[in-house]
Amino acid sequence: MLTRRHFIVTTSALFSVSAAGPGLANSWPTAAQKAAWDAQVTPSAYNPATTNPWGLHPRLLPQRVEARLGLVPGDIHVDATARYLYHIEPGGTAMRYGVAIGRGGLYEPGTYTIRRKVEWPHWTPTQDMIRREPEAYAQFEDGMEPGPENALGSRALYLFEGGRDTYLRIHGTPHPTSMGTRQSSGCVRMVMPHINDLYERVETGVTAFLYPAEGDGPSTAHS
């Protein structure tokens, strides 16, 4: 059974301060276009630890923290209760980012492998999303081209079970004020400059542990 307690007994004990389907590739942005979009979504004089034009609670800004002994460098852990994503670093530290998670029963705890990562990805809602909320998603059933308004934002990490794409993503969002909430359709959302930073640090093949939100109950690990 995968539970948050396997990762966190209490947040202070382990760390202290020191759905979207595969997009249709109709067109791909050039390097110049991607750079222009990165500049558009990144605030001037950006400092990850202090820049906050989105009005987020300061705890949701990126911080380097101490990590519990035994966690594997490179892996990702998502504390769905506190709304934190931790990227484990060598030497006993981790980068911590604030996130948003899936609302209601759409969040899917489990153990996944990141097998693909994409800059400025395409996005296509799943058929379940279209059936559930046709007024929001039916217009995008043929896919949404990359760009600052794309639902996956500037970067996406694709979560797999073995060789199967789960359609779950850790991704940027054009809705940064959703950080700290449960608003997504199942994926883990991040502010775009934050996911841009994380993206450069993450290698394909690492494990992503998504822990249940408090009150959701335990979940059987997916792998």
mmCIF file of C-alpha atoms in Angstrom:
data_model
loop_
_atom_site.group_PDB
_atom_site.id
_atom_site.type_symbol
_atom_site.label_atom_id
_atom_site.label_comp_id
_atom_site.label_asym_id
_atom_site.label_seq_id
_atom_site.Cartn_x
_atom_site.Cartn_y
_atom_site.Cartn_z
ATOM 1 C CA MET A 1 0.000 0.000 0.000
ATOM 2 C CA LEU A 2 1.269 3.447 -0.885
ATOM 3 C CA THR A 3 0.517 5.981 1.819
ATOM 4 C CA ARG A 4 1.725 9.465 2.584
ATOM 5 C CA ARG A 5 3.118 8.111 5.863
ATOM 6 C CA HIS A 6 5.690 6.063 3.915
ATOM 7 C CA PHE A 7 7.158 9.377 2.809
ATOM 8 C CA ILE A 8 6.163 11.819 5.516
ATOM 9 C CA VAL A 9 5.669 11.106 9.198
ATOM 10 C CA THR A 10 5.399 14.825 9.758
ATOM 11 C CA THR A 11 6.527 17.383 7.231
ATOM 12 C CA SER A 12 9.077 18.839 9.639
ATOM 13 C CA ALA A 13 10.517 15.388 10.334
ATOM 14 C CA LEU A 14 11.464 14.813 6.717
ATOM 15 C CA PHE A 15 11.909 18.245 5.161
ATOM 16 C CA SER A 16 12.964 21.492 6.727
ATOM 17 C CA VAL A 17 13.974 24.795 5.224
ATOM 18 C CA SER A 18 17.754 25.081 4.722
ATOM 19 C CA ALA A 19 -4.776 14.544 -17.255
ATOM 20 C CA ALA A 20 -4.402 15.254 -20.194
ATOM 21 C CA GLY A 21 -3.868 12.868 -23.122
ATOM 22 C CA PRO A 22 -1.089 12.907 -25.699
ATOM 23 C CA GLY A 23 -1.334 15.982 -27.899
ATOM 24 C CA LEU A 24 -1.664 15.900 -31.653
ATOM 25 C CA ALA A 25 1.600 17.062 -33.180
ATOM 26 C CA ASN A 26 0.073 19.214 -35.888
ATOM 27 C CA SER A 27 2.915 21.686 -35.645
ATOM 28 C CA TRP A 28 5.903 22.178 -33.407
ATOM 29 C CA PRO A 29 7.250 25.544 -32.275
ATOM 30 C CA THR A 30 10.713 26.596 -33.364
ATOM 31 C CA ALA A 31 13.484 27.202 -30.854
ATOM 32 C CA ALA A 32 12.971 30.951 -31.315
ATOM 33 C CA GLN A 33 9.230 30.648 -30.630
ATOM 34 C CA LYS A 34 9.824 28.560 -27.496
ATOM 35 C CA ALA A 35 12.346 31.098 -26.241
ATOM 36 C CA ALA A 36 9.873 33.921 -26.870
ATOM 37 C CA TRP A 37 7.142 32.089 -24.949
ATOM 38 C CA ASP A 38 9.536 31.345 -22.080
ATOM 39 C CA ALA A 39 10.297 35.054 -21.864
ATOM 40 C CA GLN A 40 6.574 35.861 -21.966
ATOM 41 C CA VAL A 41 5.705 33.636 -18.993
ATOM 42 C CA THR A 42 8.789 34.443 -16.904
ATOM 43 C CA PRO A 43 8.559 37.648 -14.825
ATOM 44 C CA SER A 44 11.256 40.283 -15.228
ATOM 45 C CA ALA A 45 14.277 39.830 -12.919
ATOM 46 C CA TYR A 46 12.860 36.432 -11.950
ATOM 47 C CA ASN A 47 14.135 34.968 -8.668
ATOM 48 C CA PRO A 48 12.477 31.611 -7.873
ATOM 49 C CA ALA A 49 12.575 32.153 -4.109
ATOM 50 C CA THR A 50 11.082 35.650 -4.089
ATOM 51 C CA THR A 51 9.359 36.503 -7.378
ATOM 52 C CA ASN A 52 5.614 36.272 -6.837
ATOM 53 C CA PRO A 53 3.422 38.361 -9.147
ATOM 54 C CA TRP A 54 0.771 35.642 -8.815
ATOM 55 C CA GLY A 55 0.094 36.456 -5.148
ATOM 56 C CA LEU A 56 0.855 32.930 -3.928
ATOM 57 C CA HIS A 57 1.361 32.099 -0.269
ATOM 58 C CA PRO A 58 5.147 32.364 0.271
ATOM 59 C CA ARG A 59 5.345 28.706 1.292
ATOM 60 C CA LEU A 60 4.453 27.728 -2.295
ATOM 61 C CA LEU A 61 7.532 29.388 -3.756
ATOM 62 C CA PRO A 62 10.518 27.141 -4.590
ATOM 63 C CA GLN A 63 12.799 26.396 -1.648
ATOM 64 C CA ARG A 64 15.770 24.103 -1.070
ATOM 65 C CA VAL A 65 15.075 21.917 1.961
ATOM 66 C CA GLU A 66 16.655 19.009 3.794
ATOM 67 C CA ALA A 67 15.537 15.553 2.658
ATOM 68 C CA ARG A 68 15.044 12.407 4.688
ATOM 69 C CA LEU A 69 17.898 9.939 4.486
ATOM 70 C CA GLY A 70 17.363 7.113 2.022
ATOM 71 C CA LEU A 71 15.384 8.979 -0.629
ATOM 72 C CA VAL A 72 16.793 8.432 -4.126
ATOM 73 C CA PRO A 73 18.316 11.482 -5.830
ATOM 74 C CA GLY A 74 16.451 12.358 -9.001
ATOM 75 C CA ASP A 75 13.109 11.005 -7.830
ATOM 76 C CA ILE A 76 9.997 13.143 -7.346
ATOM 77 C CA HIS A 77 7.633 12.973 -4.365
ATOM 78 C CA VAL A 78 4.279 14.758 -4.354
ATOM 79 C CA ASP A 79 2.762 15.471 -0.945
ATOM 80 C CA ALA A 80 -0.841 15.957 -1.967
ATOM 81 C CA THR A 81 -1.928 17.067 1.501
ATOM 82 C CA ALA A 82 0.555 19.933 1.831
ATOM 83 C CA ARG A 83 0.488 20.556 -1.978
ATOM 84 C CA TYR A 84 4.255 20.208 -2.333
ATOM 85 C CA LEU A 85 6.406 18.544 -4.966
ATOM 86 C CA TYR A 86 9.912 17.532 -3.873
ATOM 87 C CA HIS A 87 12.722 16.815 -6.323
ATOM 88 C CA ILE A 88 15.399 14.882 -4.437
ATOM 89 C CA GLU A 89 18.972 16.071 -4.900
ATOM 90 C CA PRO A 90 22.330 14.429 -4.109
ATOM 91 C CA GLY A 91 23.745 15.317 -0.727
ATOM 92 C CA GLY A 92 20.571 15.170 1.343
ATOM 93 C CA THR A 93 18.609 18.117 -0.031
ATOM 94 C CA ALA A 94 15.529 18.569 -2.201
ATOM 95 C CA MET A 95 13.950 21.380 -4.186
ATOM 96 C CA ARG A 96 10.403 21.945 -2.982
ATOM 97 C CA TYR A 97 7.721 23.528 -5.177
ATOM 98 C CA GLY A 98 4.094 24.391 -4.506
ATOM 99 C CA VAL A 99 1.582 22.566 -6.716
ATOM 100 C CA ALA A 100 -2.108 22.076 -7.407
ATOM 101 C CA ILE A 101 -3.581 18.574 -7.615
ATOM 102 C CA GLY A 102 -6.672 16.905 -9.028
ATOM 103 C CA ARG A 103 -10.018 17.786 -7.546
ATOM 104 C CA GLY A 104 -12.304 15.260 -5.889
ATOM 105 C CA GLY A 105 -11.697 11.702 -7.011
ATOM 106 C CA LEU A 106 -9.656 12.697 -10.070
ATOM 107 C CA TYR A 107 -6.273 12.700 -8.314
ATOM 108 C CA GLU A 108 -4.574 9.300 -8.750
ATOM 109 C CA PRO A 109 -1.958 8.426 -6.120
ATOM 110 C CA GLY A 110 0.608 5.844 -7.121
ATOM 111 C CA THR A 111 4.153 5.112 -8.192
ATOM 112 C CA TYR A 112 4.981 6.133 -11.742
ATOM 113 C CA THR A 113 7.943 6.443 -14.076
ATOM 114 C CA ILE A 114 8.678 9.616 -16.017
ATOM 115 C CA ARG A 115 9.358 8.295 -19.509
ATOM 116 C CA ARG A 116 8.853 11.449 -21.559
ATOM 117 C CA LYS A 117 9.346 15.184 -21.112
ATOM 118 C CA VAL A 118 8.343 17.895 -23.586
ATOM 119 C CA GLU A 119 8.933 21.625 -23.896
ATOM 120 C CA TRP A 120 5.799 23.542 -24.916
ATOM 121 C CA PRO A 121 3.707 20.403 -25.452
ATOM 122 C CA HIS A 122 0.505 19.838 -27.364
ATOM 123 C CA TRP A 123 -2.545 18.831 -25.363
ATOM 124 C CA THR A 124 -5.642 16.774 -26.052
ATOM 125 C CA PRO A 125 -8.272 16.120 -23.344
ATOM 126 C CA THR A 126 -9.062 12.479 -22.697
ATOM 127 C CA GLN A 127 -12.439 11.062 -23.695
ATOM 128 C CA ASP A 128 -13.317 10.791 -20.000
ATOM 129 C CA MET A 129 -12.683 14.517 -19.593
ATOM 130 C CA ILE A 130 -14.852 15.317 -22.606
ATOM 131 C CA ARG A 131 -17.693 13.098 -21.345
ATOM 132 C CA ARG A 132 -17.442 14.565 -17.852
ATOM 133 C CA GLU A 133 -17.296 18.237 -18.873
ATOM 134 C CA PRO A 134 -18.192 18.612 -22.561
ATOM 135 C CA GLU A 135 -18.769 22.341 -22.175
ATOM 136 C CA ALA A 136 -15.128 22.791 -21.145
ATOM 137 C CA TYR A 137 -13.311 20.174 -23.215
ATOM 138 C CA ALA A 138 -15.267 19.206 -26.338
ATOM 139 C CA GLN A 139 -13.910 22.200 -28.250
ATOM 140 C CA PHE A 140 -10.397 20.760 -27.832
ATOM 141 C CA GLU A 141 -11.131 17.166 -28.855
ATOM 142 C CA ASP A 142 -8.831 17.519 -31.875
ATOM 143 C CA GLY A 143 -6.018 18.896 -29.729
ATOM 144 C CA MET A 144 -4.653 22.244 -28.630
ATOM 145 C CA GLU A 145 -1.531 23.730 -30.133
ATOM 146 C CA PRO A 146 1.396 24.715 -27.857
ATOM 147 C CA GLY A 147 1.562 28.175 -26.361
ATOM 148 C CA PRO A 148 1.097 30.144 -23.121
ATOM 149 C CA GLU A 149 -2.651 29.392 -23.035
ATOM 150 C CA ASN A 150 -2.214 25.635 -23.575
ATOM 151 C CA ALA A 151 -3.530 23.588 -20.642
ATOM 152 C CA LEU A 152 -0.128 21.901 -20.161
ATOM 153 C CA GLY A 153 1.699 25.199 -20.167
ATOM 154 C CA SER A 154 5.390 25.443 -20.910
ATOM 155 C CA ARG A 155 6.636 22.002 -19.890
ATOM 156 C CA ALA A 156 5.212 18.545 -19.208
ATOM 157 C CA LEU A 157 6.569 15.403 -17.547
ATOM 158 C CA TYR A 158 4.656 12.307 -18.691
ATOM 159 C CA LEU A 159 3.832 9.621 -16.109
ATOM 160 C CA PHE A 160 3.885 5.977 -17.182
ATOM 161 C CA GLU A 161 3.102 2.599 -15.606
ATOM 162 C CA GLY A 162 5.633 0.301 -17.215
ATOM 163 C CA GLY A 163 5.295 1.082 -20.914
ATOM 164 C CA ARG A 164 1.748 2.467 -20.644
ATOM 165 C CA ASP A 165 1.055 6.182 -20.720
ATOM 166 C CA THR A 166 -1.336 6.958 -17.859
ATOM 167 C CA TYR A 167 -2.301 10.356 -19.353
ATOM 168 C CA LEU A 168 -1.246 11.874 -16.030
ATOM 169 C CA ARG A 169 1.235 14.740 -16.200
ATOM 170 C CA ILE A 170 3.265 17.050 -14.017
ATOM 171 C CA HIS A 171 2.919 20.229 -16.024
ATOM 172 C CA GLY A 172 2.768 23.993 -16.195
ATOM 173 C CA THR A 173 -0.518 25.848 -16.159
ATOM 174 C CA PRO A 174 -1.914 29.149 -17.453
ATOM 175 C CA HIS A 175 -3.752 29.348 -14.102
ATOM 176 C CA PRO A 176 -0.958 29.966 -11.555
ATOM 177 C CA THR A 177 -3.330 31.153 -8.828
ATOM 178 C CA SER A 178 -4.618 27.572 -8.549
ATOM 179 C CA MET A 179 -1.443 26.580 -6.646
ATOM 180 C CA GLY A 180 -2.219 25.032 -3.279
ATOM 181 C CA THR A 181 -5.690 23.929 -4.385
ATOM 182 C CA ARG A 182 -7.469 20.928 -5.876
ATOM 183 C CA GLN A 183 -8.614 22.218 -9.254
ATOM 184 C CA SER A 184 -7.055 20.081 -11.978
ATOM 185 C CA SER A 185 -8.594 17.132 -13.820
ATOM 186 C CA GLY A 186 -6.103 14.739 -12.240
ATOM 187 C CA CYS A 187 -2.651 16.044 -13.110
ATOM 188 C CA VAL A 188 -0.153 17.895 -10.913
ATOM 189 C CA ARG A 189 0.061 21.576 -11.892
ATOM 190 C CA MET A 190 2.934 24.005 -11.382
ATOM 191 C CA VAL A 191 3.583 27.669 -12.077
ATOM 192 C CA MET A 192 5.302 27.836 -15.481
ATOM 193 C CA PRO A 193 8.633 29.339 -14.369
ATOM 194 C CA HIS A 194 8.733 26.697 -11.607
ATOM 195 C CA ILE A 195 8.117 23.750 -13.958
ATOM 196 C CA ASN A 196 10.709 25.220 -16.322
ATOM 197 C CA ASP A 197 13.260 25.011 -13.523
ATOM 198 C CA LEU A 198 12.194 21.506 -12.503
ATOM 199 C CA TYR A 199 12.190 20.306 -16.113
ATOM 200 C CA GLU A 200 15.898 21.027 -16.488
ATOM 201 C CA ARG A 201 16.667 19.001 -13.352
ATOM 202 C CA VAL A 202 14.575 15.906 -14.110
ATOM 203 C CA GLU A 203 15.863 12.993 -16.173
ATOM 204 C CA THR A 204 13.627 10.462 -17.909
ATOM 205 C CA GLY A 205 13.496 7.114 -16.154
ATOM 206 C CA VAL A 206 13.155 8.512 -12.629
ATOM 207 C CA THR A 207 10.312 7.562 -10.313
ATOM 208 C CA ALA A 208 7.479 9.888 -9.312
ATOM 209 C CA PHE A 209 5.633 9.035 -6.094
ATOM 210 C CA LEU A 210 2.205 10.639 -5.804
ATOM 211 C CA TYR A 211 0.923 10.242 -2.243
ATOM 212 C CA PRO A 212 -2.757 10.327 -1.301
ATOM 213 C CA ALA A 213 -4.234 13.531 -0.001
ATOM 214 C CA GLU A 214 -5.181 13.368 3.654
ATOM 215 C CA GLY A 215 -8.670 11.955 3.929
ATOM 216 C CA ASP A 216 -8.512 10.216 0.533
ATOM 217 C CA GLY A 217 -7.338 6.966 2.122
ATOM 218 C CA PRO A 218 -4.473 4.686 1.068
ATOM 219 C CA SER A 219 -3.932 3.606 -2.512
ATOM 220 C CA THR A 220 -2.289 0.502 -3.911
ATOM 221 C CA ALA A 221 0.964 1.433 -5.633
ATOM 222 C CA HIS A 222 0.735 1.201 -9.418
ATOM 223 C CA SER A 223 4.143 -0.450 -9.865
#
